[in-house]
PDB file of C-alpha atoms in Angstrom:
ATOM      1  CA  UNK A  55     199.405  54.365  93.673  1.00  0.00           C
ATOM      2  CA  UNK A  56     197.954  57.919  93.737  1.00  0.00           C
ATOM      3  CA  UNK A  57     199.070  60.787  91.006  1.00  0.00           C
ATOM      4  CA  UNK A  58     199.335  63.596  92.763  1.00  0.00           C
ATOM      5  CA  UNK A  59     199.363  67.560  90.946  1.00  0.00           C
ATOM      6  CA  UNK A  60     202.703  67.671  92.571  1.00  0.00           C
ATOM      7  CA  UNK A  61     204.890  65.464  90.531  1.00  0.00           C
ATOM      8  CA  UNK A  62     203.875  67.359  87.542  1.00  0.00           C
ATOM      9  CA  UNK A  63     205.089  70.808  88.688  1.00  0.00           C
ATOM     10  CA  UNK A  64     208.490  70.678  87.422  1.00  0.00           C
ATOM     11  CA  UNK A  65     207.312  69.729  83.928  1.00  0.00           C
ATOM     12  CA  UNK A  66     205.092  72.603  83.788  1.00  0.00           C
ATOM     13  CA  UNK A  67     206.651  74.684  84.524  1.00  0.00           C
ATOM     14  CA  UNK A  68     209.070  74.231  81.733  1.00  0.00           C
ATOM     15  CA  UNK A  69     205.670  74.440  79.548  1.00  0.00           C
ATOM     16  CA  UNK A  70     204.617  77.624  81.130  1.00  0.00           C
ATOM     17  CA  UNK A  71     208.168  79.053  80.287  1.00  0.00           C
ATOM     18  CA  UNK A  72     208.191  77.876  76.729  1.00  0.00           C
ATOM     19  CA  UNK A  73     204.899  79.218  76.947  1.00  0.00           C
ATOM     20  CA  UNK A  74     206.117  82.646  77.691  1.00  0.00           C
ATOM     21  CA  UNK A  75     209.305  82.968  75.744  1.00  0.00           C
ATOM     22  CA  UNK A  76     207.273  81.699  72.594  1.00  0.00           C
ATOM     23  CA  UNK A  77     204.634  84.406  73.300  1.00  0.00           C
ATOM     24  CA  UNK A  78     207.332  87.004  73.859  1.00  0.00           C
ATOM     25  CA  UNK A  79     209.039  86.262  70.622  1.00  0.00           C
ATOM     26  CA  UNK A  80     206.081  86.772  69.229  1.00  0.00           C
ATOM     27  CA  UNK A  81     206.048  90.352  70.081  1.00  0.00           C
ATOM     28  CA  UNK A  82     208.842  90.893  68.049  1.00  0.00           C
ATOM     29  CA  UNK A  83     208.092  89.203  64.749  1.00  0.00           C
ATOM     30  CA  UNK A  84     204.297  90.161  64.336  1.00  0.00           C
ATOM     31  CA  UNK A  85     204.224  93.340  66.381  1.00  0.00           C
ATOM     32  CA  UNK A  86     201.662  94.517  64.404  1.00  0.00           C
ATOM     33  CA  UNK A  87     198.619  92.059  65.662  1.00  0.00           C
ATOM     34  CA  UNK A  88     199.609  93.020  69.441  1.00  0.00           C
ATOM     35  CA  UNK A  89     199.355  96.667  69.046  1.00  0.00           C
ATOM     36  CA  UNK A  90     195.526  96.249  67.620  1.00  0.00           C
ATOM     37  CA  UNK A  91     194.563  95.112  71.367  1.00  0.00           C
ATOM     38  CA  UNK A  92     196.783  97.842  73.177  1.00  0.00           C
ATOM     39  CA  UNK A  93     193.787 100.499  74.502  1.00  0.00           C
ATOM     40  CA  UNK A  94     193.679 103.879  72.637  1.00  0.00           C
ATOM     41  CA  UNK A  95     194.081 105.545  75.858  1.00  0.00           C
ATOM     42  CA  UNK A  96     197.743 104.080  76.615  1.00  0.00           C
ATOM     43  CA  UNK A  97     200.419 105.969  74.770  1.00  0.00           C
ATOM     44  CA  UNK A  98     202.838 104.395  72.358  1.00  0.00           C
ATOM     45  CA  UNK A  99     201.613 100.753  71.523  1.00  0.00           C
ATOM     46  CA  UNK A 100     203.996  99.716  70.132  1.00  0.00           C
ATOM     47  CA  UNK A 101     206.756 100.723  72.272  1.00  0.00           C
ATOM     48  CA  UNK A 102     204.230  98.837  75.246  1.00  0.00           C
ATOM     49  CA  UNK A 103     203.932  95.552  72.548  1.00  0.00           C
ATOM     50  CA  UNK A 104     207.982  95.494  72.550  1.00  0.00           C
ATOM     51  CA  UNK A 105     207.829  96.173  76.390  1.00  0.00           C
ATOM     52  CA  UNK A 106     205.859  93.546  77.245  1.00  0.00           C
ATOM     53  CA  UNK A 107     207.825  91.143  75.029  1.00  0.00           C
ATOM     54  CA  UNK A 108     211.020  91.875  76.479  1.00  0.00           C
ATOM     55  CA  UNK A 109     208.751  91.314  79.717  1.00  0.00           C
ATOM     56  CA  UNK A 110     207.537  88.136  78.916  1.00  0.00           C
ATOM     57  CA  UNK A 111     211.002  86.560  77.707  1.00  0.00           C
ATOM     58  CA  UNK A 112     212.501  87.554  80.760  1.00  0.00           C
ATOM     59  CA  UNK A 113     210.167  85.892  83.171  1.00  0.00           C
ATOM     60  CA  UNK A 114     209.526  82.869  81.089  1.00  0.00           C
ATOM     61  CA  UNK A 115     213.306  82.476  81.287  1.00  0.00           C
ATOM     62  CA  UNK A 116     213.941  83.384  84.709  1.00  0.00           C
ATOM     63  CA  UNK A 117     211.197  80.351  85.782  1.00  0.00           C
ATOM     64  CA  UNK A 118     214.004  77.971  84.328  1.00  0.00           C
ATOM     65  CA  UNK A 119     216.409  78.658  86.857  1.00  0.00           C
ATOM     66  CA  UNK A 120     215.722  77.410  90.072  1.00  0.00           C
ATOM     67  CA  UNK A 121     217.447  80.860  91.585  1.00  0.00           C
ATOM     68  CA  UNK A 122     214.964  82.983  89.980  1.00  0.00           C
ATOM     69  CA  UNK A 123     211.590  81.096  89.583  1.00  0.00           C
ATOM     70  CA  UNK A 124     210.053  82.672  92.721  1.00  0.00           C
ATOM     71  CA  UNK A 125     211.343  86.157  91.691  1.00  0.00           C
ATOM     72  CA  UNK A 126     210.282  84.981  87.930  1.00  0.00           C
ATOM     73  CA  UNK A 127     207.114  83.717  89.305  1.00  0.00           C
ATOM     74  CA  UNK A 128     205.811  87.338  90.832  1.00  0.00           C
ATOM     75  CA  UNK A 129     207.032  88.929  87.866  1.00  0.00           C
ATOM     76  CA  UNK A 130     204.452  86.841  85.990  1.00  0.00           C
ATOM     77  CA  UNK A 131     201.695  87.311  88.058  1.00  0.00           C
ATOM     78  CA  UNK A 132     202.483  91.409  87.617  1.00  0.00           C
ATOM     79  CA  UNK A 133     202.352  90.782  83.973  1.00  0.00           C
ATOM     80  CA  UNK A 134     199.580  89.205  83.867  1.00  0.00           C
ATOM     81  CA  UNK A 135     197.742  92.140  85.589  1.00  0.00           C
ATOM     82  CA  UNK A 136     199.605  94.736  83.444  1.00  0.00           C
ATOM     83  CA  UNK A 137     198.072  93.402  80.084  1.00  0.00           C
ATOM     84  CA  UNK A 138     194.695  92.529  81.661  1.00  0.00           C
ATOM     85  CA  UNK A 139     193.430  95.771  80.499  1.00  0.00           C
ATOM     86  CA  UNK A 140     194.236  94.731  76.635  1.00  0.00           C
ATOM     87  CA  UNK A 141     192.254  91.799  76.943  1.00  0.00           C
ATOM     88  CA  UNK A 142     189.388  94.181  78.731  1.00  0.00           C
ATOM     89  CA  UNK A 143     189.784  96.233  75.581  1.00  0.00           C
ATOM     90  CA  UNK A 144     189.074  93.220  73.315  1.00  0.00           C
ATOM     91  CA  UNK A 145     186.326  91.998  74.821  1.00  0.00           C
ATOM     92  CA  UNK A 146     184.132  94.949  74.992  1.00  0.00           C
ATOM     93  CA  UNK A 147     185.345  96.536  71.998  1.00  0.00           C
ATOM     94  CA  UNK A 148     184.877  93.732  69.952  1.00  0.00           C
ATOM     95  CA  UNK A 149     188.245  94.125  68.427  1.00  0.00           C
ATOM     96  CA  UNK A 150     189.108  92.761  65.137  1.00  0.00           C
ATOM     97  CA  UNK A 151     192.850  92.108  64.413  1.00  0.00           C
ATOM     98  CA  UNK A 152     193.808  92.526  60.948  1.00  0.00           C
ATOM     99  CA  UNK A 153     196.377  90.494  59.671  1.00  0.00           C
ATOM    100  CA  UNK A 154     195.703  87.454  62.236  1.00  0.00           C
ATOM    101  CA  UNK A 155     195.475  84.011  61.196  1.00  0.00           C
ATOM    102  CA  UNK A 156     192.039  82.838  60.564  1.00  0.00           C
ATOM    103  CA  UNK A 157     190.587  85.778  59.528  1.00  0.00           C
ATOM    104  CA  UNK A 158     191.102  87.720  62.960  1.00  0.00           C
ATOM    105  CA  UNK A 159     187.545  87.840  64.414  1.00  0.00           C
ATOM    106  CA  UNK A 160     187.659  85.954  67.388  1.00  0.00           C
ATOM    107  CA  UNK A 161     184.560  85.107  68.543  1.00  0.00           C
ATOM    108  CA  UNK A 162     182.628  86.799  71.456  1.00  0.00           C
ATOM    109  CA  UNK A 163     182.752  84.012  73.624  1.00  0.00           C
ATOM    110  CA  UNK A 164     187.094  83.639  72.173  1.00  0.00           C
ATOM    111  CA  UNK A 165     187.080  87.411  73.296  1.00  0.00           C
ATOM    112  CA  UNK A 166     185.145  86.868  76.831  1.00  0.00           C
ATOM    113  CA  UNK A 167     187.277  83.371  77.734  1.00  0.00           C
ATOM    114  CA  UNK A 168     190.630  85.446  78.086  1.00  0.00           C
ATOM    115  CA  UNK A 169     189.523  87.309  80.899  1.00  0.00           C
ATOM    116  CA  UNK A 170     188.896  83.812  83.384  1.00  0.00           C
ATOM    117  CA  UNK A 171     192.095  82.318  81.630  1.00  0.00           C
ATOM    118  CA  UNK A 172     193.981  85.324  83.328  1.00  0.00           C
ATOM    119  CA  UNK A 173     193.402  84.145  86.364  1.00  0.00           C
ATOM    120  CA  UNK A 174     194.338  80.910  85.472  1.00  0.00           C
ATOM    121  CA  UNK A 175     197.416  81.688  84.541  1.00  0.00           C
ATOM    122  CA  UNK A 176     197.940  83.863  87.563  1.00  0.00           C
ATOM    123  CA  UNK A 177     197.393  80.712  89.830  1.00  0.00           C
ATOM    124  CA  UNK A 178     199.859  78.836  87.869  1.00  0.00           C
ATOM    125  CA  UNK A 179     202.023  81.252  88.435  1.00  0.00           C
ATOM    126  CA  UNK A 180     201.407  81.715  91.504  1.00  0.00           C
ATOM    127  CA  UNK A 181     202.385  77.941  92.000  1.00  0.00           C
ATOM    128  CA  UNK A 182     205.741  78.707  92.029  1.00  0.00           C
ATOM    129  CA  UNK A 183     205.959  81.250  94.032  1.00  0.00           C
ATOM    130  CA  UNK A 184     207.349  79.173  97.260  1.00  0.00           C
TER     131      UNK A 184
END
């Protein structure tokens, strides 16, 4: 019998919306290590670290409901493209983030691996877009 990509689409995409409600949530109770990647040139980091919270709940819930995934699904992909520039910003600018578990130096190659794993996500995304 042949295992096809397709019968494991339903389960994950109940990972990728754990995924995205547990990253959201984090937002909220360690604010303070998301607003060291925000770029000095956007205005109020924090207010954009809440934003994009909220943002990230929302569509991590809305790919739960059948209704909503496609919608939910976009949404993502617009997200992901919103906060590109933050992981942009920590790549070339080396950032350190106090506070972070582990010390909070990611390494270069930690820093340059978020930028492909964007687009990764985007395709999974993407996925459900149907």
């Amino acid at each position: 019998m042949r295992v096809g990509l397709k019968q494991f689409k339903q389960p994950l995409c109940y990972v990728m919306a754990l995924l995205y409600v547990v990253a959201g949530s984090l937002h909220f109770v360690v604010p303070d290590l998301y607003v060291q990647i925000v770029p000095p040139t956007l205005p109020a980091p924090l207010a954009l670290v809440y934003l994009s919270g909220v943002a990230e709940i929302v569509v991590g819930l809305g790919l739960l409901v059948p209704r909503t995934r496609s919608y939910a699904a976009w949404a993502t992909i617009a997200l992901l493209v919103a906060i590109f520039p933050a992981n942009i910003y920590m790549a070339v600018s080396m950032v350190t983030i106090e506070g972070a578990p582990g010390g909070g130096d990611p390494s270069s190659l930690a820093r340059w691996t978020r930028l492909p794993i964007q687009g990764v996500l985007i395709l999974w995304a993407y996925w459900y877009t149907d």
